Coordinates of N, CA and C in Angstrom, one line a residue:
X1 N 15.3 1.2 -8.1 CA 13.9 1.2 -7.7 C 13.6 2.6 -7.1
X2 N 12.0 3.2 -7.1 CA 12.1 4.3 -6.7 C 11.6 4.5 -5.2
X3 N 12.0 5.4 -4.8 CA 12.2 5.6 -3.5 C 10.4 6.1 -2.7
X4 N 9.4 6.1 -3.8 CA 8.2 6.6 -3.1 C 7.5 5.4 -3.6
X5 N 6.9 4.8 -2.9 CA 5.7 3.8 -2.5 C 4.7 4.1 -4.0
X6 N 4.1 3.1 -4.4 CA 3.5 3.1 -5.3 C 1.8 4.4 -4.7
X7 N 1.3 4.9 -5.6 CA 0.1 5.6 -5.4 C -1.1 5.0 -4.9
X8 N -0.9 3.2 -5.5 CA -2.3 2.5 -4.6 C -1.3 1.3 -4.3
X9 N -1.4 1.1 -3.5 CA -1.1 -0.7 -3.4 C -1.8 -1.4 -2.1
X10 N -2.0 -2.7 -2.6 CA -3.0 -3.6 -1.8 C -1.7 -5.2 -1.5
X11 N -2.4 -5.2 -0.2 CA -1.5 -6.6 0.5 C -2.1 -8.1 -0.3
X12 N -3.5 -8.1 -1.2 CA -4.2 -9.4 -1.3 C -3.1 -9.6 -3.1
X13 N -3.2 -10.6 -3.0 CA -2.1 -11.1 -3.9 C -3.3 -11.3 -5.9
X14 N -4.5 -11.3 -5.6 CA -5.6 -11.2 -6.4 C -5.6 -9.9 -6.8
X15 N -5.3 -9.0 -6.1 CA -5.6 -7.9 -6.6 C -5.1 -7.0 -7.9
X16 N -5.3 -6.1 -8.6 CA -4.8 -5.6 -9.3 C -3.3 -4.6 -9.4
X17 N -3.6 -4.5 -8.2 CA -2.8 -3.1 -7.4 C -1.1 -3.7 -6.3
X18 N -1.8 -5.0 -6.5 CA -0.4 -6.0 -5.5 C 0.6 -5.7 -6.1
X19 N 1.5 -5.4 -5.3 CA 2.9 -5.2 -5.6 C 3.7 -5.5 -4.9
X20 N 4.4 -7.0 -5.2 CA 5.2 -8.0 -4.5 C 6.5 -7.0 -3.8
X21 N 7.6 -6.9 -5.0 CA 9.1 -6.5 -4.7 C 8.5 -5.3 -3.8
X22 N 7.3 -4.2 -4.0 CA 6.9 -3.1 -2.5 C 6.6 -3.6 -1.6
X23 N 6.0 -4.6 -1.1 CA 5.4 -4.7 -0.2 C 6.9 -5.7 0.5
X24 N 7.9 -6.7 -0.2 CA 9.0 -7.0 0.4 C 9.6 -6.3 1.3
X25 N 10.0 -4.7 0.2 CA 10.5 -3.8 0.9 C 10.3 -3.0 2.2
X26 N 8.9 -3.6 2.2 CA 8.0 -2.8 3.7 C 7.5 -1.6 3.4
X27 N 6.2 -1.5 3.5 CA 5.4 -0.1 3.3 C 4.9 0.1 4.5
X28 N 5.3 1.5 5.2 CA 4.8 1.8 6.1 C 3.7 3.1 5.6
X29 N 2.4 3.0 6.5 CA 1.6 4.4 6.5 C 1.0 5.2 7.4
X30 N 1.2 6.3 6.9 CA 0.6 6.8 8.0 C -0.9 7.8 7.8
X31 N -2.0 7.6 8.7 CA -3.2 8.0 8.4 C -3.4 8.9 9.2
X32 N -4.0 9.9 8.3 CA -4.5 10.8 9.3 C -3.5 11.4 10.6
X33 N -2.1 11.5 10.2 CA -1.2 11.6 11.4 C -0.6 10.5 12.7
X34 N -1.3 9.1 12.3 CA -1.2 8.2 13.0 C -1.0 7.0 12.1
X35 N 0.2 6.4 12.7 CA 0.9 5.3 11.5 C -0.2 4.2 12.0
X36 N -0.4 3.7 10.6 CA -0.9 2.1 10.9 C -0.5 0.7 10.5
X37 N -0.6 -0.3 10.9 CA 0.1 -1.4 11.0 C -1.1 -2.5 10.1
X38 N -2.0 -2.2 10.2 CA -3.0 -3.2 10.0 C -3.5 -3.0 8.4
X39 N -3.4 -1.8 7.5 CA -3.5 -1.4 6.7 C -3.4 -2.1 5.7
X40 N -5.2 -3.1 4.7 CA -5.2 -3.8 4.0 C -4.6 -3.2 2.7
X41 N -5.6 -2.0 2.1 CA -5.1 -1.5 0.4 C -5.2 -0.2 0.9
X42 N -4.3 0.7 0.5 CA -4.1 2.3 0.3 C -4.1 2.8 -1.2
X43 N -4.7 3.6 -1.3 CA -4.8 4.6 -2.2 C -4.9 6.6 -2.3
X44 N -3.6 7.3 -2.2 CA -3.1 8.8 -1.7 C -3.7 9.6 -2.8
X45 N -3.9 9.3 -4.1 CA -4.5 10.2 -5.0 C -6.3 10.3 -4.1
X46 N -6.6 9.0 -3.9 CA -8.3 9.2 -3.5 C -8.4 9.4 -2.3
X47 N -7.1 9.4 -1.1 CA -7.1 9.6 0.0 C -8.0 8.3 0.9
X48 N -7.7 6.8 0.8 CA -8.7 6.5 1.8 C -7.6 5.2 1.7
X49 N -8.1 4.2 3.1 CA -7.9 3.2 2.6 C -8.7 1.8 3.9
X50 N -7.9 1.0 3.3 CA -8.9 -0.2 3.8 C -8.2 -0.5 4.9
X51 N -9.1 -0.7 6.1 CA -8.7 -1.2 7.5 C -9.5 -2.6 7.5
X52 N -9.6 -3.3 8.6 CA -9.6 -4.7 9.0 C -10.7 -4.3 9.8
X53 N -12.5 -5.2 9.9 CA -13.4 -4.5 10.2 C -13.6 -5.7 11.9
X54 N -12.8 -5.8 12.5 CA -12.7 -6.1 13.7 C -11.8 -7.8 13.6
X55 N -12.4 -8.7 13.7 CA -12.1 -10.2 13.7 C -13.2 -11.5 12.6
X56 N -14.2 -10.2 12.1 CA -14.7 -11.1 11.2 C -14.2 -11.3 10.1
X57 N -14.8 -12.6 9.3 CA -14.3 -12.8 7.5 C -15.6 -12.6 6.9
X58 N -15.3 -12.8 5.6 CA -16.0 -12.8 4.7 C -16.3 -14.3 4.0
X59 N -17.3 -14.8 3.3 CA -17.6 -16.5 3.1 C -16.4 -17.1 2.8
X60 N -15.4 -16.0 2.0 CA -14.6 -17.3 2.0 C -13.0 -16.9 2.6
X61 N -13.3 -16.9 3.8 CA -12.0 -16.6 4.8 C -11.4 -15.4 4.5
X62 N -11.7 -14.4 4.4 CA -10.9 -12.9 4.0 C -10.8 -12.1 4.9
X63 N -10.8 -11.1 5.7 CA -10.7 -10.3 6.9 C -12.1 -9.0 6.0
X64 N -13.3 -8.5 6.6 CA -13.9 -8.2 6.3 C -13.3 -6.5 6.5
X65 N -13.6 -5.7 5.4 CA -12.8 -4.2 5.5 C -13.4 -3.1 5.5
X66 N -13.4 -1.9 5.3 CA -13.7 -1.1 6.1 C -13.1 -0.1 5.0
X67 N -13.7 1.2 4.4 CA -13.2 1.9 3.7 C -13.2 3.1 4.4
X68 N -11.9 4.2 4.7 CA -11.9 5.2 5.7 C -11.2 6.5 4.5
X69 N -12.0 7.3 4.7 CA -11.0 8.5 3.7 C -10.4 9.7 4.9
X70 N -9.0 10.1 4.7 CA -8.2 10.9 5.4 C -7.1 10.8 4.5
X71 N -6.1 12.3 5.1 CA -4.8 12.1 4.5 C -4.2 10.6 4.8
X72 N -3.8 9.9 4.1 CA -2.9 9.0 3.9 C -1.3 8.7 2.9
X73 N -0.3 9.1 4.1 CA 1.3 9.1 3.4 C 2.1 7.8 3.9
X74 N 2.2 7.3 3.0 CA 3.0 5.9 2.4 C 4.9 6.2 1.9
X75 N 5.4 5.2 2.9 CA 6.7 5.3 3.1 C 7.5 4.0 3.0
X76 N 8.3 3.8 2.4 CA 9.6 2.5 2.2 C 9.9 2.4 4.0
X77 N 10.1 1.1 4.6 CA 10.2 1.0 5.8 C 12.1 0.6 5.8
X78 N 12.5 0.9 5.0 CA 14.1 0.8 4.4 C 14.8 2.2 4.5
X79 N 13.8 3.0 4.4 CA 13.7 4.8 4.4 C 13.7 5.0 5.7
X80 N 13.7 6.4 5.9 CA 13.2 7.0 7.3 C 11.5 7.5 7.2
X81 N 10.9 7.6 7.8 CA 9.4 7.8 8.2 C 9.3 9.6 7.8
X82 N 8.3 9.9 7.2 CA 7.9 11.2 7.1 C 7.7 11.7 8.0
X83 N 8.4 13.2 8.5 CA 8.1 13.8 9.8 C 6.9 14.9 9.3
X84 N 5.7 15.0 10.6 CA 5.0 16.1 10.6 C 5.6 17.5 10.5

């Protein structure tokens, strides 16, 4: 398997971009210099990605999101973390 994180990948299982055996493995990211935890879909070629837009859903129970563009670097949590 390879050792860098897919270029987009999303946690919703509908999606196009889901990637079961990565996301097993643990993807960690980090935005904008600050790792995030909550981080719904990432994408590093277009630089942005989807955060969680407080505690609402959407009609049909979804967590409502938030599209944010910054550097974003994605890492195997089996790896060691990218240093600044």
């Amino acid at each position: 398997m390879s050792q860098t994180p897919p270029d987009r990948l999303s946690s919703d299982p509908r999606s196009p971009f889901h990637d079961a055996a990565a996301l097993e493995r643990g993807v960690g990211v980090r935005f904008n210099g600050e790792e995030k935890t909550n981080v719904e879909e990432y994408c590093v070629s277009e630089g942005w990605v989807r955060l969680p837009f407080g505690k609402t859903l959407d009609r049909r129970g979804n967590p409502m999101t938030v599209k944010v563009k910054g550097t974003v670097e994605p890492w195997f949590k089996d790896g060691a973390p990218p240093t600044i």
